[in-house]
PDB file of C-alpha atoms in Angstrom:
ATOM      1  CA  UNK N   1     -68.774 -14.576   0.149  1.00  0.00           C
ATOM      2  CA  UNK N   2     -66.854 -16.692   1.756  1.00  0.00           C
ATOM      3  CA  UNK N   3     -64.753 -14.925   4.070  1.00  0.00           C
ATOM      4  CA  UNK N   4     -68.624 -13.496   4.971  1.00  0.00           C
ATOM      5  CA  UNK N   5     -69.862 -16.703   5.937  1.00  0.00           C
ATOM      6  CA  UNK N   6     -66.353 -16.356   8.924  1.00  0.00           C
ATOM      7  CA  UNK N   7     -68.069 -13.492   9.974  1.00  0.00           C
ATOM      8  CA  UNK N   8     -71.599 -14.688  10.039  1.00  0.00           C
ATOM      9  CA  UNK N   9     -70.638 -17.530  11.897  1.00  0.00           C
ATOM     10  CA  UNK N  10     -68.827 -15.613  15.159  1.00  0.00           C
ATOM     11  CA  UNK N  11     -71.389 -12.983  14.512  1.00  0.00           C
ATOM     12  CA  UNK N  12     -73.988 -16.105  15.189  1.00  0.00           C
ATOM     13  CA  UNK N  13     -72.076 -17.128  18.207  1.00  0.00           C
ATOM     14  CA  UNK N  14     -72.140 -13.643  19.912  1.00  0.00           C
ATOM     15  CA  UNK N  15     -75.839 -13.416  20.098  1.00  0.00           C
ATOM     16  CA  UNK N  16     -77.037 -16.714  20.085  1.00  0.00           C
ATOM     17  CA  UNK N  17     -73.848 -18.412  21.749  1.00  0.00           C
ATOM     18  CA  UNK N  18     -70.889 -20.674  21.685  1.00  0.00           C
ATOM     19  CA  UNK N  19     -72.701 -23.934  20.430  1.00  0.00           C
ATOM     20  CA  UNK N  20     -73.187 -22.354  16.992  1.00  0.00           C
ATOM     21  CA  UNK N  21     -70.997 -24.191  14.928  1.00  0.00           C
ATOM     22  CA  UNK N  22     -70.540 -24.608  11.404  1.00  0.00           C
ATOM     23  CA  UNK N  23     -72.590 -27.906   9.823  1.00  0.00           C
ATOM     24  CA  UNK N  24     -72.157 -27.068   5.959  1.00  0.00           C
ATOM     25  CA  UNK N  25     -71.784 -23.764   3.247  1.00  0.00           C
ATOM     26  CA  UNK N  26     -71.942 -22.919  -0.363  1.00  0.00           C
ATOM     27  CA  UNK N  27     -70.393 -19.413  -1.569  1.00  0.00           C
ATOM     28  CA  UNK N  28     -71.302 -17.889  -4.872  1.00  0.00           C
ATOM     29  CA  UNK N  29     -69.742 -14.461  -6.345  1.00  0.00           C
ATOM     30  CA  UNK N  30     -72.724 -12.720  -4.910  1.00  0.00           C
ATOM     31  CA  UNK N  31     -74.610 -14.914  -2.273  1.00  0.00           C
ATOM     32  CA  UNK N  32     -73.673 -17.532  -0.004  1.00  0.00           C
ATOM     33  CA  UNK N  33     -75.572 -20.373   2.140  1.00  0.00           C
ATOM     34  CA  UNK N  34     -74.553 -21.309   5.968  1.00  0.00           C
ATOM     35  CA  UNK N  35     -75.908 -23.925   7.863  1.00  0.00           C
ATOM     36  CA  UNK N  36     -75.068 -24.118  11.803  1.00  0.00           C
ATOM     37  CA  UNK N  37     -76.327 -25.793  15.062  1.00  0.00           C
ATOM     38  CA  UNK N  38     -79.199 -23.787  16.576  1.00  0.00           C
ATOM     39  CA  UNK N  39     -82.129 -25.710  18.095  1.00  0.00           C
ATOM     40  CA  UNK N  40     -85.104 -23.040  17.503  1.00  0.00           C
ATOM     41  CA  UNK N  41     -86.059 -20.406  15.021  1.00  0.00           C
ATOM     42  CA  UNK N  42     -83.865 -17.490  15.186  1.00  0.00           C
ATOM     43  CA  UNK N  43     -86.070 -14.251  15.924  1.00  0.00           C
ATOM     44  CA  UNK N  44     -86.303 -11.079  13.592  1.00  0.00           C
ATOM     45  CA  UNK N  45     -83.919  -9.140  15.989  1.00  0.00           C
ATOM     46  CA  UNK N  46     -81.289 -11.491  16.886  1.00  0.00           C
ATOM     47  CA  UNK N  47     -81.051 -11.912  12.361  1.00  0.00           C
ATOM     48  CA  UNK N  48     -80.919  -8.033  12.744  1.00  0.00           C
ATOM     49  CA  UNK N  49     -78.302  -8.323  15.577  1.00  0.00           C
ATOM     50  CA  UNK N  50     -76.044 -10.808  13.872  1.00  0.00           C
ATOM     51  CA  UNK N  51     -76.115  -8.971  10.439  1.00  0.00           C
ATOM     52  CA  UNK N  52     -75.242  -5.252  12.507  1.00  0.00           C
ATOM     53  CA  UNK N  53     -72.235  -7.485  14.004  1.00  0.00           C
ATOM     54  CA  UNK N  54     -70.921  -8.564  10.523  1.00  0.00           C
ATOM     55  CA  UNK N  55     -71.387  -5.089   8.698  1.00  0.00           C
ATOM     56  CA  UNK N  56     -69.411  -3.494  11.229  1.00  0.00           C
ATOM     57  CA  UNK N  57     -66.561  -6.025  10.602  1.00  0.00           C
ATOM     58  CA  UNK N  58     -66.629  -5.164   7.293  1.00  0.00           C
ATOM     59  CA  UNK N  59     -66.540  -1.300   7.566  1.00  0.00           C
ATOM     60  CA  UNK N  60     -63.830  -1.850   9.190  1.00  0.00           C
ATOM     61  CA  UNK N  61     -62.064  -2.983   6.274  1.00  0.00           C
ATOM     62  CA  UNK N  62     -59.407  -4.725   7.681  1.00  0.00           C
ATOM     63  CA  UNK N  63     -56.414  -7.255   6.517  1.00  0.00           C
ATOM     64  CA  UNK N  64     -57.944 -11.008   5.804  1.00  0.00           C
ATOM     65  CA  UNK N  65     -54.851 -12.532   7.662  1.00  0.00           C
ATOM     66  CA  UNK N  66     -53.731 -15.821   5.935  1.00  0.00           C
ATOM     67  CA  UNK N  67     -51.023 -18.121   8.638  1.00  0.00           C
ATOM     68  CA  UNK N  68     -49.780 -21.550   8.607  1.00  0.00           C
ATOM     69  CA  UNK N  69     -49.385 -22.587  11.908  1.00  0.00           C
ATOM     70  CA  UNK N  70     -48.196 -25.891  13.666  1.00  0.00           C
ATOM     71  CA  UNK N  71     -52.491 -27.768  14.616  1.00  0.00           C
ATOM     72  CA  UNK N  72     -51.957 -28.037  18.435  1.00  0.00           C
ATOM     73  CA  UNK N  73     -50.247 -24.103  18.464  1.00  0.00           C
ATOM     74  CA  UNK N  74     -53.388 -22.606  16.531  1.00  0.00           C
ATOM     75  CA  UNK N  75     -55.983 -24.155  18.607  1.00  0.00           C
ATOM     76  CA  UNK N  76     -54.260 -22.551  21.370  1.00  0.00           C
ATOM     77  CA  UNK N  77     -54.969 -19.167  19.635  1.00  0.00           C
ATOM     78  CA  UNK N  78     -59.010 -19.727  19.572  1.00  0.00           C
ATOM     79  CA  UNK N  79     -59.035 -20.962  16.182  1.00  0.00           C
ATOM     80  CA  UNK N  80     -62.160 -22.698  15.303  1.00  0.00           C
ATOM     81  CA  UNK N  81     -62.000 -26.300  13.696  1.00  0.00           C
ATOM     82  CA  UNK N  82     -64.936 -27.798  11.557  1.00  0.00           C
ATOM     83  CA  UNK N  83     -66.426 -30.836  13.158  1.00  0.00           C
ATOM     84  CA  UNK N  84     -65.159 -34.006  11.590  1.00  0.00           C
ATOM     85  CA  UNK N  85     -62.729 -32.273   9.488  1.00  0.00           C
ATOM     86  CA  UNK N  86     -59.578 -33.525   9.703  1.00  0.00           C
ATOM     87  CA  UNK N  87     -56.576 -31.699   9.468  1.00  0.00           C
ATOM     88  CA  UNK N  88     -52.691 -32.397   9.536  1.00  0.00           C
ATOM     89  CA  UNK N  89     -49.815 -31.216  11.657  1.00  0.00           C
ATOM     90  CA  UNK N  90     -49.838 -27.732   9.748  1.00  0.00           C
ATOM     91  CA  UNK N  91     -53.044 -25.579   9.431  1.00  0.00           C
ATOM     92  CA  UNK N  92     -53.836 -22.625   7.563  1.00  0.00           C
ATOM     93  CA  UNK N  93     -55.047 -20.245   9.822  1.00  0.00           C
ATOM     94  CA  UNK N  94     -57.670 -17.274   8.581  1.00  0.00           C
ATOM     95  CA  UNK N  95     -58.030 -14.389  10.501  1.00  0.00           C
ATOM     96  CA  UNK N  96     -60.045 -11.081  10.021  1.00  0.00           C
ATOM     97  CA  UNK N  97     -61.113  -7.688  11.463  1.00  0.00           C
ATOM     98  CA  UNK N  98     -61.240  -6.666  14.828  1.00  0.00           C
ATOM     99  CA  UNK N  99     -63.433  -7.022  18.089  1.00  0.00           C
ATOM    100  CA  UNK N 100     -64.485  -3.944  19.411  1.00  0.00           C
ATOM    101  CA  UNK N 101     -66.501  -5.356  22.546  1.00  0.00           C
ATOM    102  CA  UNK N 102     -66.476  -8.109  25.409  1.00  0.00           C
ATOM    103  CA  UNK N 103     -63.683 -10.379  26.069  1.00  0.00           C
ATOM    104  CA  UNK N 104     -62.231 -10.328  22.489  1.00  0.00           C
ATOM    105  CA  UNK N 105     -61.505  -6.516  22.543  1.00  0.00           C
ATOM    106  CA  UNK N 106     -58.559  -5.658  20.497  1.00  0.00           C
ATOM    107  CA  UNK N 107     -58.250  -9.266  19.460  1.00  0.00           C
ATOM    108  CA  UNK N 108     -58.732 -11.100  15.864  1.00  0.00           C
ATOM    109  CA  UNK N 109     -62.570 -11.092  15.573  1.00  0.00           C
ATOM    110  CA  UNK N 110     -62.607 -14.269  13.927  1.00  0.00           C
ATOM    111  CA  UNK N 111     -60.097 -16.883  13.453  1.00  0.00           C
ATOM    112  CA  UNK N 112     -60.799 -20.399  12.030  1.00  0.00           C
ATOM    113  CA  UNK N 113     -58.672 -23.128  10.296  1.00  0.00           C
ATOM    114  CA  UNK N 114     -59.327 -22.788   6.418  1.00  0.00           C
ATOM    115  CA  UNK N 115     -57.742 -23.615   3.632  1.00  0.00           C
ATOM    116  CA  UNK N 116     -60.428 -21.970   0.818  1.00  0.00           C
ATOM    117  CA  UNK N 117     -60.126 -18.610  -1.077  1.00  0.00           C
ATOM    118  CA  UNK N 118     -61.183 -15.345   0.631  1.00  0.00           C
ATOM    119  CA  UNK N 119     -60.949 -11.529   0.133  1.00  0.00           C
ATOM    120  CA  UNK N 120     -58.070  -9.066   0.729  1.00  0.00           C
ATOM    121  CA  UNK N 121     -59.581  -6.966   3.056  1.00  0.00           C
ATOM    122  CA  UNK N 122     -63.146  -7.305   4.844  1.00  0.00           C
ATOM    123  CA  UNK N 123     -64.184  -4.295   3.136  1.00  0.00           C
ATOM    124  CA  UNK N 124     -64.229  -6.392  -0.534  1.00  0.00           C
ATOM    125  CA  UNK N 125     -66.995  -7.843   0.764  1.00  0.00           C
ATOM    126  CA  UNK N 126     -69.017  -4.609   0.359  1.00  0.00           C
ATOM    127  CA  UNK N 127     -72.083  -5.240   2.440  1.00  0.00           C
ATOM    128  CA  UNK N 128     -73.868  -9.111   3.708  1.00  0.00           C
ATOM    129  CA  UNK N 129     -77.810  -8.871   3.421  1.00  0.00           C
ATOM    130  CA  UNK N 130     -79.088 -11.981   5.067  1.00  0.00           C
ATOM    131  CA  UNK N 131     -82.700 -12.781   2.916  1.00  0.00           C
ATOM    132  CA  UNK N 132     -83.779 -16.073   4.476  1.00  0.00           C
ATOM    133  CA  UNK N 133     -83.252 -18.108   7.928  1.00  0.00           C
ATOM    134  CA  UNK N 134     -84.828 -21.376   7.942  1.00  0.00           C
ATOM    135  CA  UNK N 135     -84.661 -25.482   9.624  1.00  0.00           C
ATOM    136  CA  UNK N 136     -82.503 -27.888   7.468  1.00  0.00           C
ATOM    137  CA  UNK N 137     -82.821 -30.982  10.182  1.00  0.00           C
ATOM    138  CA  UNK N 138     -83.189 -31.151  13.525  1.00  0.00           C
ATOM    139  CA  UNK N 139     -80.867 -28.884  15.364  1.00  0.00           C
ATOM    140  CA  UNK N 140     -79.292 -27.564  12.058  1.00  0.00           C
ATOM    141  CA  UNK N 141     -81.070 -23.935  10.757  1.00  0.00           C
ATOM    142  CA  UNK N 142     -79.885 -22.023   7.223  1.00  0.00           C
ATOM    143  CA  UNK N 143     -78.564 -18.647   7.017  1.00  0.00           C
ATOM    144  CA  UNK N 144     -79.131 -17.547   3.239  1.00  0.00           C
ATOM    145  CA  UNK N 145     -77.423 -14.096   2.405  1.00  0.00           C
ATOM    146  CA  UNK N 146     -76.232 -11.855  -0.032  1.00  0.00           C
ATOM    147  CA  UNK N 147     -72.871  -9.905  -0.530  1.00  0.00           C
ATOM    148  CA  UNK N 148     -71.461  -7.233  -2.351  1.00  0.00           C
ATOM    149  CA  UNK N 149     -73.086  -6.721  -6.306  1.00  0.00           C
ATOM    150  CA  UNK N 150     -75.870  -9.000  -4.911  1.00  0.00           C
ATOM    151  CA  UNK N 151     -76.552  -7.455  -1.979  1.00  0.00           C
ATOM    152  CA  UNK N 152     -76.411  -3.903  -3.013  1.00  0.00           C
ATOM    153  CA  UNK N 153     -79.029  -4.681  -6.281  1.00  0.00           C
ATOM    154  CA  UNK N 154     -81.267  -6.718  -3.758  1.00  0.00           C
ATOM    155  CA  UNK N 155     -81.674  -3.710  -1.470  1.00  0.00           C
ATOM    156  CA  UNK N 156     -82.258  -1.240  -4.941  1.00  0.00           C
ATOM    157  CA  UNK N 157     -84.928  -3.739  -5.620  1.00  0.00           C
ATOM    158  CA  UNK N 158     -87.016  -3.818  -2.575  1.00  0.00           C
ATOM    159  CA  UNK N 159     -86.473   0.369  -2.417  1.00  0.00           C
ATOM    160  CA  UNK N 160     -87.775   0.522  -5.883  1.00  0.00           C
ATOM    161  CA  UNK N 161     -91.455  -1.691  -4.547  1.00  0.00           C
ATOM    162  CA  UNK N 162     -91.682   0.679  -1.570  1.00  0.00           C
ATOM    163  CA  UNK N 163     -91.412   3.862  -4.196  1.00  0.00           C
ATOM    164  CA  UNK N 164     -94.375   1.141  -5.910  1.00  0.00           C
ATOM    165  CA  UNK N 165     -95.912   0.565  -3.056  1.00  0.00           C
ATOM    166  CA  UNK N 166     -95.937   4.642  -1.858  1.00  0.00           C
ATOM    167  CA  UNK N 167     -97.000   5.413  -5.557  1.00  0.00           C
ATOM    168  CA  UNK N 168    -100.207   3.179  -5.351  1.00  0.00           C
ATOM    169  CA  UNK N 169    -100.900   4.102  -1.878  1.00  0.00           C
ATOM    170  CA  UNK N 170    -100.606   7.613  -2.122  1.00  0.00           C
ATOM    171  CA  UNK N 171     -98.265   8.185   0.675  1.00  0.00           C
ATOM    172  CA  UNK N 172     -94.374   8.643   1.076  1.00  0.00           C
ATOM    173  CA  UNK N 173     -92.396   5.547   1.275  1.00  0.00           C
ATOM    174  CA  UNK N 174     -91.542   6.035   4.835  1.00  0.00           C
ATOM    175  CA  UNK N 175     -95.366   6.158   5.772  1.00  0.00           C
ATOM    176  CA  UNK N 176     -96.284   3.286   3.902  1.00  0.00           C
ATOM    177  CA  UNK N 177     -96.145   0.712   6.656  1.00  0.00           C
ATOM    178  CA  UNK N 178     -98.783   3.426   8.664  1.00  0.00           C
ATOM    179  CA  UNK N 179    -100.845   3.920   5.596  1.00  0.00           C
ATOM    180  CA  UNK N 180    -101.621  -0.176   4.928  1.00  0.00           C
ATOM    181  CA  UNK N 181    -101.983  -0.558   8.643  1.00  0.00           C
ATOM    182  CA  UNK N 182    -104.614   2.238   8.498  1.00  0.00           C
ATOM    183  CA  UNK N 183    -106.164   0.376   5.164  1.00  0.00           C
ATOM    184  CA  UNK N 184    -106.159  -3.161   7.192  1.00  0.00           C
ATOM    185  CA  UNK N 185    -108.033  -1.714  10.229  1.00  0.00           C
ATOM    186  CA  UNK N 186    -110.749   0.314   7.703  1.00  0.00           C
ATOM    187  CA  UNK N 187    -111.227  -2.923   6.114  1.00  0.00           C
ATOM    188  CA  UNK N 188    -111.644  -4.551   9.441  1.00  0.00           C
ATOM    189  CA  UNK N 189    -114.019  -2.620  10.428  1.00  0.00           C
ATOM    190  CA  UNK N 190    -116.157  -2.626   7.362  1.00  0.00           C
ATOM    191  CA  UNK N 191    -115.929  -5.811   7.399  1.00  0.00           C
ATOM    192  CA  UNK N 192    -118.078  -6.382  10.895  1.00  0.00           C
ATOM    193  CA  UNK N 193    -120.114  -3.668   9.369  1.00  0.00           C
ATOM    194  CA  UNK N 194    -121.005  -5.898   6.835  1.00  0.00           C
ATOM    195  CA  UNK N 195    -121.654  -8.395   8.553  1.00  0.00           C
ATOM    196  CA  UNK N 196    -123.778  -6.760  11.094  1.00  0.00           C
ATOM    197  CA  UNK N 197    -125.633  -5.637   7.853  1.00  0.00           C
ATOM    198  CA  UNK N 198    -126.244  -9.232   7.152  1.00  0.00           C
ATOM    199  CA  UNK N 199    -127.389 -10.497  10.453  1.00  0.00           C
ATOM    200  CA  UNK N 200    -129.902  -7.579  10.483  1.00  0.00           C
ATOM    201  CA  UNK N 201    -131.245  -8.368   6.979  1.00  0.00           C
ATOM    202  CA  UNK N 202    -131.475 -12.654   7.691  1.00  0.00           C
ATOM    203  CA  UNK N 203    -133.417 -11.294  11.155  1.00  0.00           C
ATOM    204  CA  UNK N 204    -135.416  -9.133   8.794  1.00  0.00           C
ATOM    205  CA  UNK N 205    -136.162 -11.307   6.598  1.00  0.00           C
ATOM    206  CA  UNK N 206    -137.437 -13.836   8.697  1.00  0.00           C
ATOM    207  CA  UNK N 207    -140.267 -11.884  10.145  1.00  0.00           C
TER     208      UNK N 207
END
């Protein structure tokens, strides 16, 4: 989880941009919490965007690179610092999987100074499922997610209510975002029926 939240946090700065930065974290076996610097909500495509980004990272399934490096000559490599952190003459410097597109082709896809525990490959992580995105403070929004175990029983979960969902509805699973759309709009429209029905019967009944 927490070599996920590395990737979750360039993935954030790819599509929202570069004044993402980290403000706080918690990592669990199976879930982990990010908080960043974003002034707005993020939107429903941009989540989908940044969790594509990270997934593909960890398909990849490559080498979690581990260096110490002399400060000054790993900030020349890219390598992200926490704000306020401070940090001696030697760094431990954590890098991981590979960028496929724009300037970072062929270069480390992420690379920040770290000194915590993370996975062997980026394919440990299994799969990151972000479940929640929501304002901590002004200018600071939370990334919840799951990984691996977590993620994978999460997504069984919400498969099993759509087979629910289906079942009750009498539909396949795949139609059953049509099918309640469908039931909204009949209800909708019995609705004003009804309500015509009532205007009628108080003009009625006034006669």
């Amino acid at each position: 989880s927490h070599s996920a939240t590395h990737l979750l946090h360039e993935a954030l700065r790819q599509v929202l941009g570069p004044h993402v930065a980290q403000k706080g974290s918690l990592v669990a076996p199976d879930r982990l919490r990010f908080d960043f610097s974003h002034p707005k909500p993020i939107g429903a495509d941009e989540l989908a965007a940044v969790e594509a980004i990270a997934n593909a990272v960890i398909r990849q399934n490559a080498p979690v690179e581990t260096r110490l490096m002399d400060r000054e000559e790993a900030m020349r490599t890219g390598a992200m610092a926490l704000f306020g952190e401070k940090y001696g003459d030697e760094v431990r410097v954590v890098s991981m999987g590979r960028a496929t597109a724009g300037e970072k082709a062929g270069a480390s896809y992420s690379i920040e100074l770290c000194g915590g525990t993370h996975a062997g490959r980026t394919g440990d992580i299994g799969l990151v499922r972000v479940v929640a995105e929501a304002a901590v403070s002004a200018g600071v929004r939370r990334l919840e997610a799951l990984t691996g175990e977590g993620a994978r029983a999460y997504l069984a979960a919400q498969d099993e209510r759509m087979r629910a969902a289906a079942l009750l509805l009498k539909t396949r699973p795949e139609d059953v975002v049509e099918r309640v759309r469908s039931l909204v709009e009949e209800r909708r429209a019995l609705e004003r029926q009804l309500g015509d029905a009532r205007r009628q019967a108080a003009i009625g009944g006034g006669a």
